[in-house]
Amino acid sequence: MQKLITKMKRVPLLLLIIFGTISFAMANEEFPGGTGSTSDFSVQAFSHPMSGTRGELRRDFNVGNSFFNNVWTASPSSTTLRDGLGPIYNAVSCSSCHFKDGRGRGLPDNEGPVDVSLLFRLRIKTLGSGRDVIPHPVYGGQFQPQSIMGVKAEGTPVVKYERITLSYNDGLFAEILKPIYEFINLNFGPLGENTIVSPRVAPQMIGLGLVEAIDEADILVNEDPLDADGDGISGRANHVYSVVENKAVLGRFGWKAGKPSLLEQNASAFNGDIGITSPLFPYEDCTDAQADCKANTTVEDIAMDRLNNVTTYSQLLAVPVRRDFTKIEVNKGRQVFYSISCTKCHTPSYTTSANAPLDILKNQKIYPYSDFLLHDMGDELADDKEEFYNEEEATTREWRTPPLWGSGLVHAVNGHTRYLHDGRARSLEEAILWHGGEGQKAKDEFMNLSKTDRDNLIEFLNSL
Ligand code: HEC
Ligand code: HEC
Ligand SMILES: [Ca+2]
Ligand SMILES: [Ca+2]
Ligand SMILES: [Ca+2]
């Protein structure tokens, strides 16, 4: 009896400690992008600099912002600072695809041409060289549907859909649409049987400097390439060639973690997507088969200092504060997310490096919900069912776990609720239903939940 009483006396203290710790952890989580998080949830939610962006940094951010939104024109023109578009390109500005610093919708509701925000990487399976691939010899590494006057564009990507019906354990149904891509109006002949087409939609631009500021070791610690712990999940890091460092380094950005840094990601977007050459990527994206493209190349369309301004801009776009943070359903949904396999890849949190390049990026407790590693996500999401290395060390079947912060604000910013690497999921629910391969177990667990638990989980995702 005495024992029981002392035990009971300890309970409140214990509860205080437990709940004290929880509420402290939760309070952090309300600010997923650390102290610089923004509390604007409007159409501008993804467009704010982290609070603390002042002085020279703020000026650099503003210049970067203007070059991110700038509509490039063909040269020669009256504004040499802002010309050099093409000769072939996907879009005339960064913000045509990352509209309002948000994400592209990628796919139309009905069959037809795809949205400008969806681009296609092209690779050729080379016979007899194992699982390696090369850029398409005629169309190059990326399909450019647009061109300046007097130059042939490459063609038009179109989509049609195959309907797939899934049934939940409780008898309810869901229908998902599998995109099937086709290329029409091809100006340089057919793509050929051995072409691997890899569709990618423009993701939102928030929190990227914080992602860059995560210590490499904190990402690599979650790798389990041989699935040593036997849970069916084998996250791997991509190691990609850096033109700046002239060696292979950890890949962090893009749907296959194919780019090592924001500087290189941005410079390659200027080059491949808009036809803007820079000191980092001095050559236009034309192949030998594209004579008119080659005849219209331009040199150093953007200078290094402007490129650096755009990089500062992309480092500092703030992550929004969580909404409905104390709502019961959201917290129940969070419990579901943590109790089924979601956090095995969507790693909740990190503390950024003390050595980050900018003070406001240092030592920040952040909640991106991603391991930033590659996972085989199954046949249905794969670029090609056969496994080829189509982005450095990432295969046709692998995708980088995307951060989930900002997921619930896509509709407010971009007016759609499209998710996954090509925007095929029309809702967060559909995004989960596409998980296969290493994500199959998580999907099955989701499909076995009660309707209430599923709804709560979606509410939690919408609060991110
Ligand atoms: C044609 C549409 C399009 C245009 C134009 C475009 N992007 Fe992107 N952006 C994408 C796509 C698609 C990806 C994903 C690329 C991948 O997975 O390889 C991406 C990825 C990124 C990322 C990495 C985000 C992340 O979460 O990893 C950054 C940063 C970025 N773009 C910056 C820019 C900048 C700066 C410009 C202008 C120079 C630009 N983009 C122009 C479509 C576009
Ligand atoms: C095996 C690792 C893994 C597990 C487990 C996993 N995910 Fe994912 N998740 C991914 C990857 C990789 C993608 C991107 C796939 C693609 O775009 O093709 C993704 C995409 C998503 C997206 C869309 C994000 C975006 O920006 O488009 C949501 C939402 C999501 N996951 C939620 C969940 C939930 C909820 C669970 C648990 C039921 C879960 N995931 C379990 C790896 C995983
Ligand atoms: Ca150019
Ligand atoms: Ca091309
Ligand atoms: Ca494992």
XYZ file of C-alpha atoms and ligand atoms in Angstrom:
553
model
C 0.000 0.000 0.000
C 2.737 2.398 0.985
C 4.454 1.588 -2.261
C 1.344 2.403 -4.239
C 0.954 5.763 -2.555
C 4.504 6.877 -3.283
C 4.007 5.676 -6.830
C 0.822 7.724 -7.117
C 2.530 10.763 -5.671
C 5.116 10.520 -8.394
C 2.566 10.346 -11.159
C 1.792 14.062 -11.427
C 5.487 14.888 -11.511
C 6.044 12.246 -14.156
C 3.091 13.557 -16.156
C 4.460 17.063 -15.839
C 7.802 15.920 -17.188
C 6.259 13.918 -20.025
C 3.774 16.588 -21.057
C 6.293 19.331 -20.506
C 8.643 17.649 -22.964
C 5.856 16.925 -25.435
C 4.481 20.439 -25.442
C 8.004 21.808 -25.815
C 8.608 19.529 -28.806
C 5.198 20.443 -30.220
C 5.820 24.149 -29.821
C 8.921 23.796 -31.983
C 6.974 21.878 -34.523
C 4.543 24.738 -34.935
C 7.416 26.588 -36.653
C 8.624 23.986 -39.162
C 11.070 26.378 -40.803
C 12.660 27.482 -37.524
C 12.661 31.051 -36.260
C 12.391 32.468 -39.783
C 8.985 30.816 -40.480
C 6.253 33.050 -41.928
C 2.656 33.307 -40.721
C 1.102 34.482 -43.981
C -1.216 31.775 -45.307
C -2.481 33.694 -48.321
C -1.598 33.298 -51.980
C 1.755 34.867 -50.970
C 2.459 32.157 -48.356
C 5.545 30.789 -50.151
C 6.979 34.160 -51.231
C 8.340 35.669 -48.018
C 11.979 35.971 -47.005
C 12.744 34.320 -43.667
C 12.234 36.852 -40.910
C 15.659 38.212 -40.093
C 16.543 38.807 -43.758
C 17.850 42.350 -43.489
C 20.260 44.866 -44.984
C 22.463 43.630 -47.800
C 20.947 40.165 -47.602
C 17.496 41.658 -48.133
C 18.766 43.625 -51.134
C 20.284 40.465 -52.632
C 17.017 38.622 -51.974
C 15.069 41.355 -53.788
C 17.363 41.327 -56.823
C 17.139 37.528 -56.878
C 13.362 37.804 -56.683
C 13.274 40.068 -59.718
C 15.422 37.672 -61.775
C 13.274 34.729 -60.638
C 10.186 36.515 -61.937
C 11.864 38.100 -64.951
C 10.421 37.231 -68.355
C 13.461 36.615 -70.563
C 13.394 37.775 -74.180
C 15.331 36.678 -77.238
C 18.542 38.588 -77.910
C 19.458 40.959 -79.320
C 17.134 43.265 -77.424
C 17.219 46.650 -75.722
C 17.800 45.050 -72.290
C 20.932 42.881 -72.480
C 20.654 42.199 -68.735
C 17.421 40.316 -69.332
C 17.787 38.711 -72.763
C 19.243 35.510 -74.157
C 16.079 33.362 -74.056
C 16.421 29.999 -75.822
C 17.151 29.114 -78.651
C 14.999 26.258 -77.313
C 13.341 26.352 -73.906
C 10.532 25.157 -71.644
C 9.402 28.487 -70.191
C 10.273 32.208 -70.281
C 10.773 32.605 -66.508
C 11.424 30.602 -63.344
C 8.065 31.722 -61.996
C 6.131 30.382 -65.013
C 6.681 26.953 -63.475
C 7.239 27.855 -59.801
C 4.288 30.242 -59.867
C 4.176 32.328 -56.666
C 7.235 30.278 -55.575
C 4.825 27.375 -55.426
C 4.391 24.176 -57.315
C 3.177 23.519 -60.820
C 0.034 21.516 -61.458
C 1.829 19.463 -64.095
C -1.154 17.696 -65.534
C -4.474 18.833 -67.020
C -7.798 17.417 -65.788
C -8.496 15.899 -69.179
C -6.368 14.417 -71.934
C -4.253 16.829 -73.949
C -1.076 18.910 -73.752
C 0.643 18.891 -70.352
C 1.148 22.033 -68.267
C 4.300 24.137 -68.826
C 5.440 23.241 -65.270
C 5.957 19.596 -66.259
C 9.232 18.864 -67.983
C 10.726 15.642 -69.287
C 14.265 14.304 -68.923
C 15.316 12.011 -71.758
C 17.818 9.173 -71.574
C 18.742 6.326 -73.924
C 19.363 2.786 -72.784
C 22.720 1.946 -74.268
C 23.053 -1.636 -75.357
C 25.775 -3.648 -73.708
C 26.785 -1.099 -71.087
C 24.990 -2.479 -68.059
C 22.451 -0.196 -66.453
C 23.907 3.133 -67.512
C 22.209 5.549 -69.867
C 23.199 8.564 -71.989
C 21.300 11.731 -72.883
C 19.210 11.374 -76.039
C 21.578 11.885 -79.009
C 19.046 13.972 -80.964
C 16.746 15.565 -78.370
C 19.375 15.934 -75.634
C 18.878 15.406 -71.907
C 15.653 17.410 -71.687
C 12.651 17.947 -73.951
C 12.149 21.631 -74.844
C 8.716 22.304 -76.397
C 9.368 26.036 -77.082
C 11.784 27.997 -79.272
C 12.623 31.516 -80.396
C 11.696 32.701 -83.917
C 13.528 30.894 -86.685
C 14.490 27.899 -84.539
C 12.674 24.568 -84.422
C 11.249 23.520 -81.051
C 11.302 19.832 -80.195
C 7.587 19.008 -80.110
C 4.564 18.805 -77.798
C 4.141 16.460 -74.820
C 0.576 15.238 -74.349
C -1.037 12.973 -71.775
C -3.878 10.505 -71.590
C -5.025 8.599 -68.528
C -5.629 5.055 -67.440
C -8.153 4.799 -64.600
C -7.250 2.583 -61.663
C -9.775 1.766 -58.932
C -8.647 0.878 -55.414
C -10.816 -0.319 -52.561
C -10.215 0.463 -48.919
C -10.546 -2.174 -46.253
C -13.829 -0.579 -45.146
C -15.355 -1.013 -48.603
C -14.967 2.573 -49.841
C -13.358 3.157 -53.242
C -10.831 5.574 -54.669
C -9.937 6.164 -58.301
C -6.484 7.287 -59.373
C -5.391 8.346 -62.866
C -2.198 6.947 -64.326
C -0.683 9.340 -66.875
C 0.505 7.930 -70.192
C 2.771 10.324 -72.045
C 3.133 10.807 -75.772
C 5.158 13.270 -77.802
C 3.579 14.767 -80.908
C 4.686 17.326 -83.546
C 8.188 15.912 -83.175
C 10.562 18.023 -85.264
C 13.552 15.685 -85.189
C 11.952 12.296 -85.761
C 10.618 9.723 -83.305
C 12.185 9.435 -79.845
C 12.883 5.743 -80.402
C 12.174 2.560 -78.474
C 15.112 2.808 -76.097
C 14.218 6.223 -74.712
C 13.526 6.580 -71.000
C 11.175 9.493 -70.370
C 11.292 10.935 -66.844
C 8.510 13.455 -66.089
C 9.117 16.080 -63.363
C 6.897 18.875 -62.094
C 8.143 22.093 -60.496
C 8.094 21.753 -56.669
C 7.499 24.596 -54.224
C 10.513 26.764 -53.352
C 10.188 27.064 -49.547
C 12.778 26.098 -46.932
C 15.440 25.158 -49.477
C 18.286 26.994 -47.724
C 17.468 25.038 -44.569
C 17.604 21.778 -46.512
C 20.990 22.831 -47.870
C 22.085 23.602 -44.294
C 21.430 20.084 -42.931
C 24.750 18.428 -42.075
C 25.559 15.722 -44.577
C 26.123 13.252 -41.716
C 22.555 13.803 -40.466
C 21.224 12.673 -43.862
C 23.647 9.790 -44.347
C 22.874 8.371 -40.887
C 19.425 7.303 -42.144
C 20.801 5.368 -45.111
C 20.180 1.631 -45.064
C 21.117 0.606 -48.611
C 21.074 -3.136 -47.957
C 18.084 -2.957 -45.599
C 20.147 -4.286 -42.713
C 17.277 -3.761 -40.257
C 14.922 -5.785 -42.474
C 11.982 -3.353 -42.475
C 11.689 -3.374 -46.277
C 12.981 0.180 -46.599
C 16.445 0.867 -47.964
C 17.047 4.613 -48.308
C 20.135 5.513 -50.324
C 21.870 8.816 -50.903
C 22.482 10.019 -54.449
C 26.063 11.077 -55.171
C 26.213 13.524 -58.026
C 28.882 15.371 -59.929
C 29.315 18.974 -58.791
C 30.630 21.361 -61.451
C 31.610 23.781 -58.690
C 33.575 21.300 -56.580
C 34.610 19.153 -59.554
C 33.859 15.918 -57.696
C 30.950 13.730 -56.617
C 29.038 15.088 -53.618
C 25.736 14.354 -51.846
C 22.695 15.139 -54.045
C 19.923 17.010 -52.220
C 17.648 18.787 -54.680
C 15.172 17.687 -57.321
C 12.859 14.658 -57.373
C 15.831 12.290 -57.627
C 18.244 14.289 -55.467
C 20.169 14.917 -58.689
C 21.525 18.349 -57.800
C 24.109 19.027 -55.078
C 23.382 22.676 -54.241
C 20.970 25.499 -54.881
C 23.554 27.348 -56.948
C 23.956 24.399 -59.309
C 20.231 23.607 -59.346
C 19.423 27.214 -60.256
C 22.163 27.533 -62.877
C 21.061 24.307 -64.527
C 17.424 25.454 -64.490
C 18.429 28.682 -66.210
C 20.323 26.639 -68.773
C 18.010 23.682 -69.422
C 14.605 25.257 -68.821
C 15.017 28.814 -70.155
C 18.119 28.723 -72.380
C 20.019 31.155 -70.164
C 23.746 30.410 -70.182
C 25.937 31.313 -67.203
C 29.555 30.940 -66.095
C 28.569 27.556 -64.576
C 26.757 26.231 -67.657
C 28.196 28.195 -70.592
C 26.748 26.099 -73.445
C 23.159 26.082 -74.714
C 21.281 22.813 -74.536
C 21.387 22.078 -78.322
C 22.521 18.766 -79.844
C 24.492 18.363 -83.069
C 21.249 17.350 -84.785
C 19.768 20.797 -83.997
C 21.595 23.069 -86.437
C 19.319 26.119 -86.100
C 19.611 25.896 -82.309
C 23.402 25.775 -82.591
C 23.386 28.780 -84.923
C 21.501 30.916 -82.386
C 23.430 30.315 -79.185
C 24.204 33.213 -76.853
C 27.045 33.660 -74.364
C 26.767 34.303 -70.582
C 23.143 35.397 -70.608
C 23.295 35.784 -66.827
C 26.400 36.877 -64.922
C 27.704 35.207 -61.772
C 26.603 37.982 -59.392
C 22.979 37.775 -60.598
C 23.061 33.995 -60.338
C 24.306 34.392 -56.767
C 21.402 36.743 -56.033
C 18.929 34.142 -57.284
C 20.665 31.589 -55.090
C 20.334 33.834 -52.032
C 16.672 34.248 -52.941
C 16.136 30.473 -53.155
C 17.952 29.974 -49.833
C 15.752 32.354 -47.911
C 12.133 31.660 -48.908
C 10.430 30.990 -45.575
C 8.390 27.965 -44.550
C 4.893 28.825 -43.274
C 3.908 28.273 -39.656
C 1.575 25.299 -39.060
C -2.179 25.884 -39.182
C -4.821 24.244 -36.927
C -1.922 23.233 -34.766
C -3.953 22.481 -31.634
C -6.979 21.020 -33.419
C -7.861 17.588 -32.021
C -8.212 15.937 -35.441
C -4.792 17.242 -36.510
C -3.138 15.801 -33.429
C -4.955 12.495 -33.859
C -3.801 12.464 -37.472
C -0.261 13.165 -36.344
C -0.441 10.126 -34.050
C -1.583 7.994 -37.000
C 1.271 9.347 -39.170
C 3.782 8.444 -36.452
C 2.238 5.040 -35.684
C 2.133 3.635 -39.250
C 5.287 3.573 -41.403
C 5.214 7.175 -42.719
C 8.099 8.489 -40.589
C 10.414 5.731 -41.844
C 11.020 7.938 -44.890
C 9.329 11.202 -43.966
C 11.850 11.843 -41.133
C 10.265 14.522 -38.956
C 13.064 16.818 -37.877
C 16.671 18.041 -38.004
C 18.784 20.756 -36.481
C 20.644 22.631 -39.197
C 24.415 22.966 -39.183
C 26.237 25.469 -37.006
C 28.378 26.130 -40.093
C 25.552 27.113 -42.473
C 26.565 29.942 -44.838
C 24.054 32.459 -43.431
C 23.383 33.182 -39.757
C 19.600 32.776 -40.037
C 20.106 29.278 -41.438
C 22.292 28.129 -38.544
C 21.199 25.852 -35.644
C 17.562 25.865 -36.666
C 15.266 23.119 -35.434
C 13.267 22.279 -38.563
C 10.436 19.851 -39.483
C 10.654 19.027 -43.188
C 9.343 15.442 -42.818
C 11.850 13.950 -45.258
C 14.972 11.791 -45.154
C 16.118 13.320 -48.482
C 17.101 9.790 -49.545
C 16.159 7.724 -52.594
C 13.562 4.958 -52.422
C 12.314 2.426 -54.934
C 8.648 3.441 -55.083
C 7.465 0.565 -57.245
C 6.446 -0.105 -60.854
C 3.636 2.412 -61.112
C 5.732 5.469 -60.220
C 8.863 4.267 -62.054
C 10.192 5.997 -65.176
C 10.913 2.528 -66.492
C 10.116 -0.779 -64.873
C 13.589 -1.999 -65.748
C 16.176 -0.526 -63.457
C 18.543 1.926 -65.165
C 20.656 4.617 -63.559
C 18.984 7.612 -65.174
C 20.136 10.330 -62.787
C 23.671 9.726 -61.597
C 23.227 7.085 -58.866
C 19.415 7.290 -58.828
C 17.553 4.677 -60.818
C 14.423 4.803 -62.953
C 12.525 3.325 -59.989
C 13.835 5.653 -57.291
C 12.565 8.982 -55.967
C 13.790 11.249 -53.216
C 11.353 11.540 -50.306
C 9.959 15.068 -50.753
C 9.663 17.358 -47.726
C 6.017 17.671 -46.667
C 6.151 21.212 -45.274
C 3.791 23.552 -47.056
C 1.736 20.621 -48.454
C -1.479 22.022 -47.042
C -0.989 25.468 -48.574
C -0.546 24.420 -52.196
C -4.207 25.119 -52.868
C -4.056 28.599 -51.339
C -0.944 29.497 -53.351
C -1.451 27.638 -56.626
C -5.164 26.854 -56.743
C -4.699 23.116 -57.150
C -3.952 20.074 -55.000
C -1.591 18.172 -57.258
C 1.212 16.095 -55.725
C 4.004 13.647 -56.618
C 6.799 13.974 -59.151
C 4.531 14.669 -62.120
C 1.447 16.007 -60.367
C -0.569 12.852 -61.047
C -2.057 12.738 -57.535
C -5.095 15.029 -57.418
C -5.113 15.130 -53.617
C -2.962 14.213 -50.624
C -5.010 11.045 -50.286
C -4.152 10.029 -53.861
C -0.479 10.795 -53.200
C -0.486 8.140 -50.460
C -2.376 5.687 -52.685
C 0.419 5.835 -55.282
C 3.069 4.681 -52.761
C 4.471 1.294 -53.879
C 7.753 -0.582 -53.613
C 9.388 0.409 -50.347
C 6.273 2.492 -49.635
C 3.807 -0.366 -50.240
C 3.560 -1.295 -46.569
C 2.732 2.295 -45.588
C 0.061 2.427 -48.291
C -1.438 -0.877 -47.130
C -1.492 0.369 -43.554
C -3.260 3.515 -44.747
C -5.842 1.475 -46.644
C -6.535 -0.565 -43.540
C -7.261 2.484 -41.379
C -10.788 3.508 -40.469
C -12.265 6.391 -42.473
C -11.902 8.640 -39.405
C -8.211 7.826 -39.010
C -7.630 8.409 -42.732
C -9.421 11.757 -42.571
C -7.423 12.770 -39.490
C -4.163 11.818 -41.208
C -5.098 14.016 -44.188
C -5.982 16.852 -41.798
C -2.523 16.517 -40.286
C -0.894 16.668 -43.744
C -3.011 19.723 -44.536
C -1.723 21.424 -41.396
C 1.899 21.061 -42.568
C 9.784 24.346 -67.044
C 9.469 24.515 -65.659
C 10.552 25.050 -64.752
C 11.225 26.241 -64.851
C 11.098 27.297 -65.924
C 12.077 26.300 -63.700
N 11.943 25.188 -62.931
Fe 12.855 24.841 -61.161
N 12.134 22.995 -61.147
C 11.345 22.451 -62.138
C 11.297 21.021 -61.977
C 10.558 20.045 -62.869
C 12.096 20.711 -60.865
C 12.458 19.320 -60.353
C 13.694 18.949 -61.168
C 14.178 17.545 -61.004
O 13.592 16.772 -60.276
O 15.199 17.215 -61.611
C 12.595 21.980 -60.367
C 13.386 22.093 -59.219
C 13.899 23.287 -58.773
C 14.601 23.452 -57.524
C 14.851 22.372 -56.475
C 13.702 22.301 -55.524
C 13.744 21.126 -54.588
O 12.847 21.011 -53.754
O 14.632 20.282 -54.666
C 15.001 24.760 -57.476
C 15.782 25.423 -56.375
C 14.549 25.385 -58.691
N 13.860 24.461 -59.443
C 14.828 26.694 -59.041
C 14.503 27.229 -60.287
C 15.008 28.499 -60.770
C 15.903 29.444 -60.025
C 14.473 28.664 -62.016
C 14.739 29.781 -63.006
C 16.125 29.906 -63.404
C 13.663 27.509 -62.296
N 13.711 26.660 -61.232
C 12.951 27.347 -63.448
C 10.673 23.126 -63.118
C 11.032 24.392 -63.559
C 9.524 4.187 -48.505
C 9.569 5.597 -48.150
C 8.243 6.274 -47.901
C 7.265 5.962 -46.985
C 7.262 4.808 -45.996
C 6.233 6.947 -47.147
N 6.579 7.840 -48.130
Fe 5.481 9.393 -48.766
N 6.777 9.690 -50.300
C 7.946 9.002 -50.510
C 8.509 9.349 -51.789
C 9.800 8.835 -52.366
C 7.607 10.251 -52.383
C 7.714 10.878 -53.772
C 7.186 9.872 -54.799
C 6.961 10.446 -56.181
O 6.840 11.656 -56.328
O 6.874 9.661 -57.133
C 6.547 10.465 -51.397
C 5.506 11.373 -51.556
C 4.565 11.655 -50.581
C 3.589 12.714 -50.658
C 3.499 13.757 -51.768
C 4.487 14.859 -51.497
C 4.676 15.820 -52.630
O 5.361 16.827 -52.415
O 4.190 15.604 -53.744
C 2.831 12.641 -49.528
C 1.686 13.545 -49.143
C 3.318 11.522 -48.760
N 4.380 10.959 -49.421
C 2.777 11.093 -47.549
C 3.108 9.888 -46.950
C 2.358 9.282 -45.876
C 1.136 9.881 -45.227
C 2.982 8.110 -45.573
C 2.530 7.059 -44.585
C 1.220 6.461 -44.883
C 4.130 8.003 -46.454
N 4.162 9.082 -47.276
C 5.056 6.968 -46.418
C 8.500 8.092 -49.630
C 7.795 7.453 -48.621
Ca 20.447 31.653 -74.506
Ca 16.356 19.041 -75.772
Ca 15.624 -0.620 -43.605
